N, CA, C and O atoms as a printed pandas DataFrame, in Angstrom:
     atom_number atom_name residue_name chain_id  residue_number  x_coord  y_coord  z_coord
0              1         N          MET        A               1  144.655  167.958   21.155
1              2        CA          MET        A               1  146.168  167.884   21.483
2              3         C          MET        A               1  146.894  169.261   21.475
3              4         O          MET        A               1  146.601  170.118   20.642
4              5         N          SER        A               2  147.931  169.465   22.509
5              6        CA          SER        A               2  148.565  170.481   22.727
6              7         C          SER        A               2  149.986  170.224   22.324
7              8         O          SER        A               2  150.579  169.167   22.539
8              9         N          LYS        A               3  150.476  171.265   21.729
9             10        CA          LYS        A               3  152.061  171.000   21.117
10            11         C          LYS        A               3  153.028  171.859   21.826
11            12         O          LYS        A               3  152.721  172.878   22.445
12            13         N          PHE        A               4  154.071  171.437   21.710
13            14        CA          PHE        A               4  155.208  172.505   22.564
14            15         C          PHE        A               4  156.468  172.266   21.843
15            16         O          PHE        A               4  156.857  171.098   21.849
16            17         N          GLU        A               5  157.060  172.984   21.331
17            18        CA          GLU        A               5  158.398  172.736   20.530
18            19         C          GLU        A               5  159.307  173.555   21.040
19            20         O          GLU        A               5  158.823  174.639   21.363
20            21         N          SER        A               6  160.847  173.401   21.301
21            22        CA          SER        A               6  161.886  173.981   21.591
22            23         C          SER        A               6  162.331  174.786   20.440
23            24         O          SER        A               6  161.790  174.706   19.337
24            25         N          SER        A               7  163.326  175.565   20.709
25            26        CA          SER        A               7  163.858  176.494   19.327
26            27         C          SER        A               7  164.684  175.698   18.726
27            28         O          SER        A               7  164.938  174.780   19.506
28            29         N          VAL        A               8  165.206  175.578   17.799
29            30        CA          VAL        A               8  166.213  174.810   16.813
30            31         C          VAL        A               8  167.315  175.244   17.470
31            32         O          VAL        A               8  167.649  176.389   17.776
32            33         N          LYS        A               9  168.009  173.864   17.711
33            34        CA          LYS        A               9  169.422  174.201   18.591
34            35         C          LYS        A               9  170.487  173.641   17.511
35            36         O          LYS        A               9  170.438  172.535   16.974
36            37         N          GLN        A              10  171.478  174.664   17.307
37            38        CA          GLN        A              10  172.698  174.277   16.538
38            39         C          GLN        A              10  173.567  173.298   17.193
39            40         O          GLN        A              10  173.992  173.444   18.339
40            41         N          ILE        A              11  173.812  172.326   16.461
41            42        CA          ILE        A              11  175.044  171.366   17.195
42            43         C          ILE        A              11  176.071  171.244   16.426
43            44         O          ILE        A              11  175.858  171.060   15.228
44            45         N          PRO        A              12  177.439  171.314   16.915
45            46        CA          PRO        A              12  178.697  171.241   15.863
46            47         C          PRO        A              12  179.229  169.762   15.784
47            48         O          PRO        A              12  180.384  169.363   15.936
48            49         N          TYR        A              13  178.069  169.047   15.505
49            50        CA          TYR        A              13  178.496  167.454   15.364
50            51         C          TYR        A              13  177.742  166.783   14.251
51            52         O          TYR        A              13  176.541  167.052   14.254
52            53         N          PRO        A              14  178.106  166.065   13.405
53            54        CA          PRO        A              14  177.239  165.473   12.231
54            55         C          PRO        A              14  175.902  164.748   12.967
55            56         O          PRO        A              14  175.895  164.266   14.100
56            57         N          GLN        A              15  174.959  164.791   12.174
57            58        CA          GLN        A              15  173.565  164.327   12.319
58            59         C          GLN        A              15  173.723  163.024   12.780
59            60         O          GLN        A              15  173.087  162.631   13.758
60            61         N          GLN        A              16  174.764  162.075   11.976
61            62        CA          GLN        A              16  174.688  160.545   12.220
62            63         C          GLN        A              16  175.353  160.537   13.569
63            64         O          GLN        A              16  174.683  159.962   14.427
64            65         N          SER        A              17  176.588  161.067   14.001
65            66        CA          SER        A              17  176.878  161.138   15.497
66            67         C          SER        A              17  176.070  161.559   16.679
67            68         O          SER        A              17  176.168  161.110   17.821
68            69         N          VAL        A              18  175.412  162.310   16.328
69            70        CA          VAL        A              18  174.132  162.568   17.118
70            71         C          VAL        A              18  173.056  161.648   17.413
71            72         O          VAL        A              18  172.598  161.328   18.510
72            73         N          TYR        A              19  172.770  161.324   16.400
73            74        CA          TYR        A              19  171.689  160.409   16.271
74            75         C          TYR        A              19  172.172  158.922   16.982
75            76         O          TYR        A              19  171.244  158.382   17.584
76            77         N          GLU        A              20  173.006  158.439   17.001
77            78        CA          GLU        A              20  173.809  157.292   17.610
78            79         C          GLU        A              20  173.896  157.358   18.839
79            80         O          GLU        A              20  173.501  156.499   19.627
80            81         N          LYS        A              21  174.546  158.632   19.166
81            82        CA          LYS        A              21  174.488  158.954   20.634
82            83         C          LYS        A              21  173.051  158.890   21.587
83            84         O          LYS        A              21  172.815  158.193   22.573
84            85         N          LEU        A              22  172.173  159.924   20.871
85            86        CA          LEU        A              22  170.819  159.734   21.435
86            87         C          LEU        A              22  170.000  158.403   21.333
87            88         O          LEU        A              22  169.327  158.080   22.312
88            89         N          SER        A              23  170.007  157.706   20.356
89            90        CA          SER        A              23  169.465  156.683   20.216
90            91         C          SER        A              23  169.676  155.608   21.070
91            92         O          SER        A              23  168.842  154.709   21.173
92            93         N          ASP        A              24  170.739  155.622   21.702
93            94        CA          ASP        A              24  170.929  154.539   22.925
94            95         C          ASP        A              24  170.945  155.349   24.199
95            96         O          ASP        A              24  171.969  155.977   24.467
96            97         N          LEU        A              25  169.682  155.403   25.182
97            98        CA          LEU        A              25  169.764  156.257   26.108
98            99         C          LEU        A              25  170.631  155.617   27.141
99           100         O          LEU        A              25  170.263  155.967   28.263
100          101         N          ASN        A              26  171.640  154.811   27.163
101          102        CA          ASN        A              26  172.429  154.482   28.294
102          103         C          ASN        A              26  173.816  155.730   27.917
103          104         O          ASN        A              26  174.631  156.100   28.763
104          105         N          ASN        A              27  173.788  156.166   26.570
105          106        CA          ASN        A              27  174.620  157.218   26.427
106          107         C          ASN        A              27  174.539  158.397   27.248
107          108         O          ASN        A              27  175.580  159.035   27.402
108          109         N          LEU        A              28  173.328  158.857   27.881
109          110        CA          LEU        A              28  173.000  160.024   28.450
110          111         C          LEU        A              28  173.423  159.995   29.754
111          112         O          LEU        A              28  173.321  161.034   30.406
112          113         N          GLU        A              29  174.070  158.596   30.475
113          114        CA          GLU        A              29  174.517  158.745   31.750
114          115         C          GLU        A              29  175.393  159.602   32.167
115          116         O          GLU        A              29  175.515  159.912   33.352
116          117         N          LYS        A              30  176.367  160.252   30.839
117          118        CA          LYS        A              30  177.053  161.151   31.131
118          119         C          LYS        A              30  176.854  162.759   31.721
119          120         O          LYS        A              30  177.577  163.566   32.305
120          121         N          VAL        A              31  175.320  162.732   31.174
121          122        CA          VAL        A              31  175.090  163.914   31.684
122          123         C          VAL        A              31  174.316  164.177   32.712
123          124         O          VAL        A              31  173.630  165.200   32.721
124          125         N          LYS        A              32  174.311  163.410   33.597
125          126        CA          LYS        A              32  173.621  162.942   35.043
126          127         C          LYS        A              32  173.988  164.071   35.758
127          128         O          LYS        A              32  173.108  164.694   36.353
128          129         N          ASP        A              33  175.603  164.581   35.815
129          130        CA          ASP        A              33  176.012  165.649   36.674
130          131         C          ASP        A              33  175.588  167.258   36.037
131          132         O          ASP        A              33  175.959  168.324   36.527
132          133         N          ARG        A              34  174.961  167.130   35.160
133          134        CA          ARG        A              34  174.513  168.542   34.672
134          135         C          ARG        A              34  173.138  168.864   34.767
135          136         O          ARG        A              34  172.568  169.714   34.083
136          137         N          MET        A              35  172.605  168.118   35.681
137          138        CA          MET        A              35  171.471  168.096   35.922
138          139         C          MET        A              35  171.076  168.645   37.554
139          140         O          MET        A              35  171.146  167.942   38.562
140          141         N          PRO        A              36  170.675  170.007   37.499
141          142        CA          PRO        A              36  170.183  170.398   39.012
142          143         C          PRO        A              36  169.570  169.212   39.743
143          144         O          PRO        A              36  168.711  168.470   39.267
144          145         N          GLU        A              37  169.993  169.138   40.689
145          146        CA          GLU        A              37  169.233  168.441   41.979
146          147         C          GLU        A              37  167.966  168.738   42.383
147          148         O          GLU        A              37  167.021  168.007   42.681
148          149         N          ASP        A              38  168.099  170.007   42.344
149          150        CA          ASP        A              38  166.551  170.529   42.799
150          151         C          ASP        A              38  165.706  170.537   41.452
151          152         O          ASP        A              38  164.521  170.787   41.672
152          153         N          LYS        A              39  165.986  170.345   40.234
153          154        CA          LYS        A              39  165.361  170.282   38.938
154          155         C          LYS        A              39  164.692  168.694   38.757
155          156         O          LYS        A              39  163.502  168.416   38.604
156          157         N          ALA        A              40  165.755  167.846   38.821
157          158        CA          ALA        A              40  165.475  166.487   38.724
158          159         C          ALA        A              40  166.402  165.507   39.161
159          160         O          ALA        A              40  167.597  165.654   38.905
160          161         N          SER        A              41  165.998  164.549   39.775
161          162        CA          SER        A              41  166.922  163.508   40.381
162          163         C          SER        A              41  166.578  162.304   40.054
163          164         O          SER        A              41  165.846  162.180   39.072
164          165         N          GLU        A              42  167.008  161.126   40.782
165          166        CA          GLU        A              42  167.146  159.916   40.495
166          167         C          GLU        A              42  167.093  159.638   38.918
167          168         O          GLU        A              42  166.080  159.053   38.535
168          169         N          LEU        A              43  167.885  159.921   38.117
169          170        CA          LEU        A              43  168.201  159.689   36.897
170          171         C          LEU        A              43  168.477  158.136   36.583
171          172         O          LEU        A              43  169.435  157.544   37.080
172          173         N          GLU        A              44  167.522  157.508   35.683
173          174        CA          GLU        A              44  168.128  156.298   35.399
174          175         C          GLU        A              44  167.737  155.867   33.932
175          176         O          GLU        A              44  166.620  156.050   33.447
176          177         N          PHE        A              45  168.845  155.246   33.264
177          178        CA          PHE        A              45  168.804  155.019   31.945
178          179         C          PHE        A              45  168.900  153.403   31.717
179          180         O          PHE        A              45  169.415  152.591   32.486
180          181         N          THR        A              46  168.398  153.199   30.715
181          182        CA          THR        A              46  168.363  151.812   29.778
182          183         C          THR        A              46  168.256  152.228   28.392
183          184         O          THR        A              46  167.804  153.317   28.037
184          185         N          GLN        A              47  168.785  151.122   27.455
185          186        CA          GLN        A              47  169.085  151.467   25.991
186          187         C          GLN        A              47  167.761  152.289   25.469
187          188         O          GLN        A              47  167.927  153.317   24.812
188          189         N          ASP        A              48  166.533  151.843   25.756
189          190        CA          ASP        A              48  165.243  152.248   25.599
190          191         C          ASP        A              48  164.392  153.259   26.596
191          192         O          ASP        A              48  163.307  153.710   26.228
192          193         N          THR        A              49  164.872  153.530   27.675
193          194        CA          THR        A              49  164.013  154.313   28.677
194          195         C          THR        A              49  164.908  155.085   29.268
195          196         O          THR        A              49  166.130  154.963   29.191
196          197         N          ILE        A              50  164.164  156.073   30.002
197          198        CA          ILE        A              50  164.562  156.883   30.819
198          199         C          ILE        A              50  163.668  157.397   31.985
199          200         O          ILE        A              50  162.544  157.831   31.732
200          201         N          SER        A              51  164.090  157.360   33.106
201          202        CA          SER        A              51  163.351  157.873   34.245
202          203         C          SER        A              51  163.919  159.204   34.793
203          204         O          SER        A              51  165.083  159.594   34.696
204          205         N          VAL        A              52  162.898  159.815   35.374
205          206        CA          VAL        A              52  163.638  160.969   36.479
206          207         C          VAL        A              52  162.646  161.220   37.026
207          208         O          VAL        A              52  161.511  161.048   36.582
208          209         N          SER        A              53  163.004  161.739   38.249
209          210        CA          SER        A              53  162.043  162.183   39.548
210          211         C          SER        A              53  161.931  163.934   39.145
211          212         O          SER        A              53  162.947  164.614   38.997
212          213         N          VAL        A              54  160.847  164.368   39.037
213          214        CA          VAL        A              54  160.827  166.001   38.682
214          215         C          VAL        A              54  160.089  166.623   39.721
215          216         O          VAL        A              54  158.861  166.676   39.649
216          217         N          PRO        A              55  160.776  167.148   40.779
217          218        CA          PRO        A              55  159.641  167.997   42.026
218          219         C          PRO        A              55  158.776  168.958   40.923
219          220         O          PRO        A              55  159.199  169.190   39.790
220          221         N          PRO        A              56  157.688  169.395   41.373
221          222        CA          PRO        A              56  156.986  168.709   42.277
222          223         C          PRO        A              56  156.169  167.658   41.803
223          224         O          PRO        A              56  155.505  167.027   42.626
224          225         N          VAL        A              57  156.096  167.268   40.160
225          226        CA          VAL        A              57  155.617  166.851   39.543
226          227         C          VAL        A              57  155.601  165.090   39.899
227          228         O          VAL        A              57  154.598  164.382   39.980
228          229         N          GLY        A              58  156.872  164.723   40.052
229          230        CA          GLY        A              58  156.945  163.215   40.324
230          231         C          GLY        A              58  157.881  162.416   39.627
231          232         O          GLY        A              58  158.872  162.902   39.083
232          233         N          LYS        A              59  157.616  161.247   39.621
233          234        CA          LYS        A              59  158.331  160.335   38.551
234          235         C          LYS        A              59  157.984  160.335   37.075
235          236         O          LYS        A              59  156.855  160.010   36.706
236          237         N          ILE        A              60  158.853  160.663   36.299
237          238        CA          ILE        A              60  158.324  160.300   34.656
238          239         C          ILE        A              60  159.012  159.527   34.292
239          240         O          ILE        A              60  160.155  159.410   34.736
240          241         N          SER        A              61  158.433  158.655   33.231
241          242        CA          SER        A              61  159.484  157.643   32.603
242          243         C          SER        A              61  159.118  157.622   31.128
243          244         O          SER        A              61  157.937  157.658   30.781
244          245         N          LEU        A              62  160.068  157.566   30.303
245          246        CA          LEU        A              62  159.526  157.557   28.766
246          247         C          LEU        A              62  160.561  156.190   28.319
247          248         O          LEU        A              62  161.538  155.675   28.863
248          249         N          GLN        A              63  159.757  155.893   26.969
249          250        CA          GLN        A              63  160.150  154.686   26.247
250          251         C          GLN        A              63  160.375  155.011   25.269
251          252         O          GLN        A              63  159.434  155.758   25.001
252          253         N          VAL        A              64  161.206  154.979   24.204
253          254        CA          VAL        A              64  161.464  155.106   22.684
254          255         C          VAL        A              64  160.616  153.800   22.130
255          256         O          VAL        A              64  160.609  152.624   22.492
256          257         N          ILE        A              65  159.809  154.609   20.959
257          258        CA          ILE        A              65  158.775  153.866   20.530
258          259         C          ILE        A              65  159.338  153.859   19.092
259          260         O          ILE        A              65  158.729  153.190   18.257
260          261         N          GLU        A              66  160.329  154.470   18.762
261          262        CA          GLU        A              66  160.498  154.647   17.247
262          263         C          GLU        A              66  161.770  155.301   16.590
263          264         O          GLU        A              66  161.762  156.531   16.581
264          265         N          ARG        A              67  162.577  154.835   16.183
265          266        CA          ARG        A              67  164.044  155.184   15.720
266          267         C          ARG        A              67  163.995  155.253   14.256
267          268         O          ARG        A              67  163.871  154.205   13.622
268          269         N          GLU        A              68  164.083  156.413   13.638
269          270        CA          GLU        A              68  164.289  156.480   12.429
270          271         C          GLU        A              68  165.625  157.028   11.752
271          272         O          GLU        A              68  165.620  158.109   11.164
272          273         N          ALA        A              69  166.725  156.269   11.855
273          274        CA          ALA        A              69  167.856  156.753   11.666
274          275         C          ALA        A              69  168.147  157.688   10.428
275          276         O          ALA        A              69  167.589  157.372    9.377
276          277         N          PRO        A              70  168.845  158.647   10.432
277          278        CA          PRO        A              70  169.583  159.039   11.474
278          279         C          PRO        A              70  168.633  160.715   11.828
279          280         O          PRO        A              70  169.152  161.816   12.006
280          281         N          LYS        A              71  167.349  160.416   11.833
281          282        CA          LYS        A              71  166.851  161.803   11.775
282          283         C          LYS        A              71  165.627  161.852   12.905
283          284         O          LYS        A              71  165.163  162.948   13.221
284          285         N          THR        A              72  165.151  160.696   13.465
285          286        CA          THR        A              72  164.270  160.707   14.400
286          287         C          THR        A              72  163.877  160.223   15.524
287          288         O          THR        A              72  162.991  159.467   15.124
288          289         N          ILE        A              73  163.897  160.104   16.734
289          290        CA          ILE        A              73  163.713  159.426   17.912
290          291         C          ILE        A              73  162.291  159.996   18.676
291          292         O          ILE        A              73  161.988  161.087   19.158
292          293         N          LYS        A              74  161.669  158.855   18.553
293          294        CA          LYS        A              74  160.229  159.114   19.175
294          295         C          LYS        A              74  159.857  158.377   20.573
295          296         O          LYS        A              74  159.766  157.151   20.512
296          297         N          PHE        A              75  159.663  158.921   21.662
297          298        CA          PHE        A              75  159.344  158.611   22.835
298          299         C          PHE        A              75  157.558  158.686   23.246
299          300         O          PHE        A              75  156.768  159.423   22.657
300          301         N          GLN        A              76  157.177  157.706   24.422
301          302        CA          GLN        A              76  156.111  157.926   24.707
302          303         C          GLN        A              76  156.264  157.892   26.516
303          304         O          GLN        A              76  157.308  157.662   27.126
304          305         N          THR        A              77  155.084  158.152   27.045
305          306        CA          THR        A              77  155.185  158.323   28.575
306          307         C          THR        A              77  154.995  156.809   29.117
307          308         O          THR        A              77  154.099  156.140   28.601
308          309         N          LEU        A              78  155.813  156.226   30.154
309          310        CA          LEU        A              78  155.261  154.873   30.546
310          311         C          LEU        A              78  154.941  155.137   31.993
311          312         O          LEU        A              78  154.413  154.215   32.615
312          313         N          GLN        A              79  155.212  156.373   32.669
313          314        CA          GLN        A              79  154.853  156.985   33.759
314          315         C          GLN        A              79  155.051  158.278   33.759
315          316         O          GLN        A              79  156.091  158.882   33.498
316          317         N          SER        A              80  153.947  158.718   34.082
317          318        CA          SER        A              80  153.671  160.267   34.298
318          319         C          SER        A              80  152.370  160.812   34.578
319          320         O          SER        A              80  151.377  160.269   34.092
320          321         N          PRO        A              81  152.269  161.832   35.314
321          322        CA          PRO        A              81  150.792  162.425   35.644
322          323         C          PRO        A              81  150.005  162.902   34.586
323          324         O          PRO        A              81  148.798  163.142   34.551
324          325         N          MET        A              82  151.125  163.032   33.482
325          326        CA          MET        A              82  150.319  163.602   32.428
326          327         C          MET        A              82  150.787  162.634   31.142
327          328         O          MET        A              82  151.996  162.650   30.914
328          329         N          PRO        A              83  150.050  161.889   30.378
329          330        CA          PRO        A              83  150.715  161.030   29.320
330          331         C          PRO        A              83  150.960  162.044   28.322
331          332         O          PRO        A              83  150.355  163.114   28.255
332          333         N          PHE        A              84  152.164  161.528   27.305
333          334        CA          PHE        A              84  152.517  162.598   26.363
334          335         C          PHE        A              84  153.701  162.017   25.251
335          336         O          PHE        A              84  154.508  161.134   25.539
336          337         N          ASN        A              85  153.639  162.570   24.190
337          338        CA          ASN        A              85  154.911  161.991   23.618
338          339         C          ASN        A              85  155.764  163.074   23.212
339          340         O          ASN        A              85  155.366  164.238   23.222
340          341         N          LEU        A              86  157.041  162.706   22.821
341          342        CA          LEU        A              86  158.197  163.360   22.649
342          343         C          LEU        A              86  159.049  162.954   21.540
343          344         O          LEU        A              86  159.452  161.793   21.460
344          345         N          TRP        A              87  159.379  163.945   20.580
345          346        CA          TRP        A              87  160.339  163.769   19.486
346          347         C          TRP        A              87  161.319  164.690   19.614
347          348         O          TRP        A              87  161.280  165.842   20.047
348          349         N          ILE        A              88  162.645  163.710   18.968
349          350        CA          ILE        A              88  163.862  164.541   18.927
350          351         C          ILE        A              88  164.077  164.350   17.296
351          352         O          ILE        A              88  164.261  163.271   16.733
352          353         N          GLN        A              89  164.020  165.471   16.761
353          354        CA          GLN        A              89  164.132  165.432   15.393
354          355         C          GLN        A              89  165.872  166.178   15.060
355          356         O          GLN        A              89  166.515  167.044   15.654
356          357         N          LEU        A              90  166.075  165.577   14.184
357          358        CA          LEU        A              90  167.705  166.052   13.839
358          359         C          LEU        A              90  167.697  166.289   12.350
359          360         O          LEU        A              90  167.047  165.545   11.616
360          361         N          LEU        A              91  168.420  167.335   11.865
361          362        CA          LEU        A              91  168.776  167.698   10.617
362          363         C          LEU        A              91  170.332  167.805   10.212
363          364         O          LEU        A              91  171.091  168.333   11.024
364          365         N          PRO        A              92  170.775  167.384    9.137
365          366        CA          PRO        A              92  171.787  167.661    8.971
366          367         C          PRO        A              92  172.113  169.428    8.533
367          368         O          PRO        A              92  171.120  170.055    8.165
368          369         N          VAL        A              93  173.264  170.077    8.570
369          370        CA          VAL        A              93  173.420  171.527    8.606
370          371         C          VAL        A              93  174.515  171.453    7.482
371          372         O          VAL        A              93  174.183  171.803    6.349
372          373         N          THR        A              94  175.744  171.038    7.705
373          374        CA          THR        A              94  177.094  170.541    6.963
374          375         C          THR        A              94  177.405  168.980    7.322
375          376         O          THR        A              94  176.780  168.316    8.149
376          377         N          ASP        A              95  178.416  168.567    6.590
377          378        CA          ASP        A              95  178.985  167.383    6.827
378          379         C          ASP        A              95  179.439  167.243    8.557
379          380         O          ASP        A              95  179.538  166.160    9.133
380          381         N          GLU        A              96  179.632  168.324    9.075
381          382        CA          GLU        A              96  180.054  168.401   10.311
382          383         C          GLU        A              96  179.470  169.283   11.367
383          384         O          GLU        A              96  180.066  169.754   12.335
384          385         N          SER        A              97  178.062  169.455   10.995
385          386        CA          SER        A              97  177.158  170.259   12.032
386          387         C          SER        A              97  175.848  169.535   11.747
387          388         O          SER        A              97  175.772  168.719   10.828
388          389         N          SER        A              98  174.600  169.896   12.702
389          390        CA          SER        A              98  173.445  169.410   12.392
390          391         C          SER        A              98  172.494  170.481   13.484
391          392         O          SER        A              98  172.974  171.204   14.356
392          393         N          LYS        A              99  171.296  170.354   13.196
393          394        CA          LYS        A              99  170.500  170.927   14.161
394          395         C          LYS        A              99  169.343  170.174   14.875
395          396         O          LYS        A              99  168.746  169.318   14.223
396          397         N          MET        A             100  169.025  170.388   15.992
397          398        CA          MET        A             100  167.666  169.477   16.575
398          399         C          MET        A             100  166.621  170.572   17.194
399          400         O          MET        A             100  166.788  171.749   17.511
400          401         N          LYS        A             101  165.480  169.718   17.241
401          402        CA          LYS        A             101  164.418  170.638   17.697
402          403         C          LYS        A             101  163.513  169.303   18.323
403          404         O          LYS        A             101  163.133  168.359   17.631
404          405         N          LEU        A             102  163.254  169.466   19.853
405          406        CA          LEU        A             102  162.361  168.495   20.205
406          407         C          LEU        A             102  160.823  169.142   20.373
407          408         O          LEU        A             102  160.683  170.364   20.351
408          409         N          THR        A             103  159.723  168.277   20.535
409          410        CA          THR        A             103  158.382  168.693   20.305
410          411         C          THR        A             103  157.841  167.773   21.421
411          412         O          THR        A             103  158.417  166.705   21.622
412          413         N          ILE        A             104  156.854  168.097   22.097
413          414        CA          ILE        A             104  155.855  167.535   23.118
414          415         C          ILE        A             104  154.695  167.365   22.671
415          416         O          ILE        A             104  154.347  168.472   22.260
416          417         N          GLN        A             105  153.764  166.529   22.481
417          418        CA          GLN        A             105  152.646  166.765   22.243
418          419         C          GLN        A             105  151.828  165.916   23.510
419          420         O          GLN        A             105  152.354  164.904   23.972
420          421         N          ALA        A             106  150.972  166.235   23.846
421          422        CA          ALA        A             106  150.070  165.839   24.766
422          423         C          ALA        A             106  148.426  166.365   25.091
423          424         O          ALA        A             106  148.042  167.533   25.044
424          425         N          ASP        A             107  147.991  165.733   25.268
425          426        CA          ASP        A             107  146.404  165.698   25.536
426          427         C          ASP        A             107  145.782  166.413   26.856
427          428         O          ASP        A             107  145.269  165.769   27.771
428          429         N          ILE        A             108  145.886  167.724   26.835
429          430        CA          ILE        A             108  145.640  168.534   28.091
430          431         C          ILE        A             108  144.473  169.252   27.867
431          432         O          ILE        A             108  144.114  169.837   26.845
432          433         N          ASN        A             109  143.864  169.126   29.056
433          434        CA          ASN        A             109  142.474  170.324   29.001
434          435         C          ASN        A             109  142.611  171.250   29.158
435          436         O          ASN        A             109  143.225  171.429   30.210
436          437         N          PRO        A             110  142.348  172.190   28.615
437          438        CA          PRO        A             110  141.961  173.748   28.622
438          439         C          PRO        A             110  142.534  174.371   30.131
439          440         O          PRO        A             110  143.468  175.165   30.026
440          441         N          PHE        A             111  142.182  174.153   31.122
441          442        CA          PHE        A             111  142.107  174.456   32.141
442          443         C          PHE        A             111  143.558  174.342   32.770
443          444         O          PHE        A             111  144.375  175.170   33.174
444          445         N          ILE        A             112  143.530  173.085   32.689
445          446        CA          ILE        A             112  145.408  172.548   33.071
446          447         C          ILE        A             112  146.506  173.022   32.059
447          448         O          ILE        A             112  147.678  173.184   32.399
448          449         N          LYS        A             113  146.048  173.225   30.821
449          450        CA          LYS        A             113  146.975  174.080   30.037
450          451         C          LYS        A             113  147.306  174.975   30.163
451          452         O          LYS        A             113  148.475  175.163   29.826
452          453         N          ALA        A             114  146.500  176.169   30.745
453          454        CA          ALA        A             114  146.815  177.546   31.318
454          455         C          ALA        A             114  147.631  177.290   32.199
455          456         O          ALA        A             114  148.627  178.007   32.104
456          457         N          MET        A             115  147.669  176.376   33.267
457          458        CA          MET        A             115  148.398  176.589   34.621
458          459         C          MET        A             115  149.769  175.739   34.412
459          460         O          MET        A             115  150.623  175.715   35.299
460          461         N          ILE        A             116  149.933  175.003   33.110
461          462        CA          ILE        A             116  151.283  174.366   32.838
462          463         C          ILE        A             116  152.076  174.613   31.567
463          464         O          ILE        A             116  153.239  174.254   31.381
464          465         N          SER        A             117  151.292  175.279   30.707
465          466        CA          SER        A             117  152.091  175.601   29.542
466          467         C          SER        A             117  153.534  176.251   29.716
467          468         O          SER        A             117  154.523  175.996   29.028
468          469         N          ASN        A             118  153.456  177.047   30.663
469          470        CA          ASN        A             118  154.875  178.021   30.526
470          471         C          ASN        A             118  156.084  176.984   31.176
471          472         O          ASN        A             118  157.242  177.003   30.760
472          473         N          GLN        A             119  155.550  175.980   32.389
473          474        CA          GLN        A             119  156.401  174.895   32.571
474          475         C          GLN        A             119  156.741  174.183   31.938
475          476         O          GLN        A             119  157.806  173.613   32.176
476          477         N          LEU        A             120  155.908  173.858   30.719
477          478        CA          LEU        A             120  156.408  172.680   29.566
478          479         C          LEU        A             120  157.193  173.374   28.825
479          480         O          LEU        A             120  158.237  172.851   28.435
480          481         N          GLN        A             121  156.842  174.816   28.434
481          482        CA          GLN        A             121  157.770  175.284   27.584
482          483         C          GLN        A             121  159.186  175.509   27.882
483          484         O          GLN        A             121  160.127  175.276   27.123
484          485         N          GLU        A             122  159.245  176.051   29.229
485          486        CA          GLU        A             122  160.630  176.093   29.619
486          487         C          GLU        A             122  161.113  174.884   29.551
487          488         O          GLU        A             122  162.075  174.758   28.793
488          489         N          GLY        A             123  160.713  173.855   30.161
489          490        CA          GLY        A             123  161.290  172.304   30.362
490          491         C          GLY        A             123  161.675  171.693   29.102
491          492         O          GLY        A             123  162.508  170.787   29.097
492          493         N          ILE        A             124  161.168  172.090   28.102
493          494        CA          ILE        A             124  161.461  171.546   26.736
494          495         C          ILE        A             124  162.711  172.196   26.274
495          496         O          ILE        A             124  163.595  171.616   25.643
496          497         N          GLU        A             125  162.720  173.345   26.605
497          498        CA          GLU        A             125  163.985  174.421   26.220
498          499         C          GLU        A             125  165.136  173.963   26.598
499          500         O          GLU        A             125  166.138  173.806   25.901
500          501         N          LYS        A             126  164.927  173.646   28.220
501          502        CA          LYS        A             126  166.391  173.274   29.157
502          503         C          LYS        A             126  166.678  171.820   28.591
503          504         O          LYS        A             126  167.865  171.532   28.443
504          505         N          ILE        A             127  165.797  170.945   28.285
505          506        CA          ILE        A             127  166.056  169.760   27.959
506          507         C          ILE        A             127  166.949  169.718   26.423
507          508         O          ILE        A             127  167.906  168.992   26.153
508          509         N          ALA        A             128  166.276  170.755   25.546
509          510        CA          ALA        A             128  166.836  170.733   24.314
510          511         C          ALA        A             128  168.711  171.503   24.561
511          512         O          ALA        A             128  169.718  171.136   23.956
512          513         N          ASP        A             129  168.650  172.211   25.246
513          514        CA          ASP        A             129  170.021  173.022   25.706
514          515         C          ASP        A             129  170.803  171.989   25.912
515          516         O          ASP        A             129  171.845  171.777   25.293
516          517         N          MET        A             130  170.251  171.165   26.960
517          518        CA          MET        A             130  171.340  170.110   27.770
518          519         C          MET        A             130  172.072  169.242   26.745
519          520         O          MET        A             130  173.283  169.091   26.583
520          521         N          LEU        A             131  170.721  168.549   25.899
521          522        CA          LEU        A             131  171.219  167.823   24.743
522          523         C          LEU        A             131  172.042  168.646   23.567
523          524         O          LEU        A             131  172.782  167.919   22.905
524          525         N          ALA        A             132  172.034  169.845   23.253
525          526        CA          ALA        A             132  172.907  170.550   22.461
526          527         C          ALA        A             132  174.518  170.645   23.054
527          528         O          ALA        A             132  175.496  170.643   22.306
528          529         N          MET        A             133  174.582  170.714   24.315
529          530        CA          MET        A             133  175.685  170.684   24.783
530          531         C          MET        A             133  176.545  169.481   24.952
531          532         O          MET        A             133  177.683  169.632   25.398
532          533         N          ILE        A             134  176.087  168.260   24.626
533          534        CA          ILE        A             134  176.630  166.947   24.830
534          535         C          ILE        A             134  177.553  167.038   23.727
535          536         O          ILE        A             134  177.341  167.625   22.666
536          537         N          ASN        A             135  178.893  166.233   24.155
537          538        CA          ASN        A             135  179.844  165.943   23.318
538          539         C          ASN        A             135  179.533  164.690   22.523
539          540         O          ASN        A             135  179.559  163.544   22.971
540          541         N          TYR        A             136  179.190  165.111   21.104
541          542        CA          TYR        A             136  178.935  163.572   20.501
542          543         C          TYR        A             136  180.038  162.977   19.713
543          544         O          TYR        A             136  179.771  162.292   18.726
544          545         N          GLU        A             137  181.105  163.164   20.036
545          546        CA          GLU        A             137  182.386  162.414   19.247
546          547         C          GLU        A             137  182.645  161.054   19.676
547          548         O          GLU        A             137  183.560  160.409   19.165
């Protein structure tokens, strides 16, 4: 298994507020306009799933498989050229701030890993950056 982790992102909102917003994926509808069309399109959300078309990869769909309030949300792929799991980890810093880290774990053969490691690392960083910029009030 290969593991990719984002850097830790500081969020100026309480852990519980961040968890509540991210644990219902319908709340991410508001960030659709922040996604560059050339990087991701056809974003669709339900409470438990998110689907996005990512050129040249294709359609990727994720489903929430576990919620551990207020610290973890775990996803697995429903549709993807490469099956993987994604975790969003949240920790309190103060009563008014928290920090977040994203982790992807995938079973990738070594040849493919050499070709896509940089893109996966860059992608998880961009997702973490986008999630850190959301207004969680």
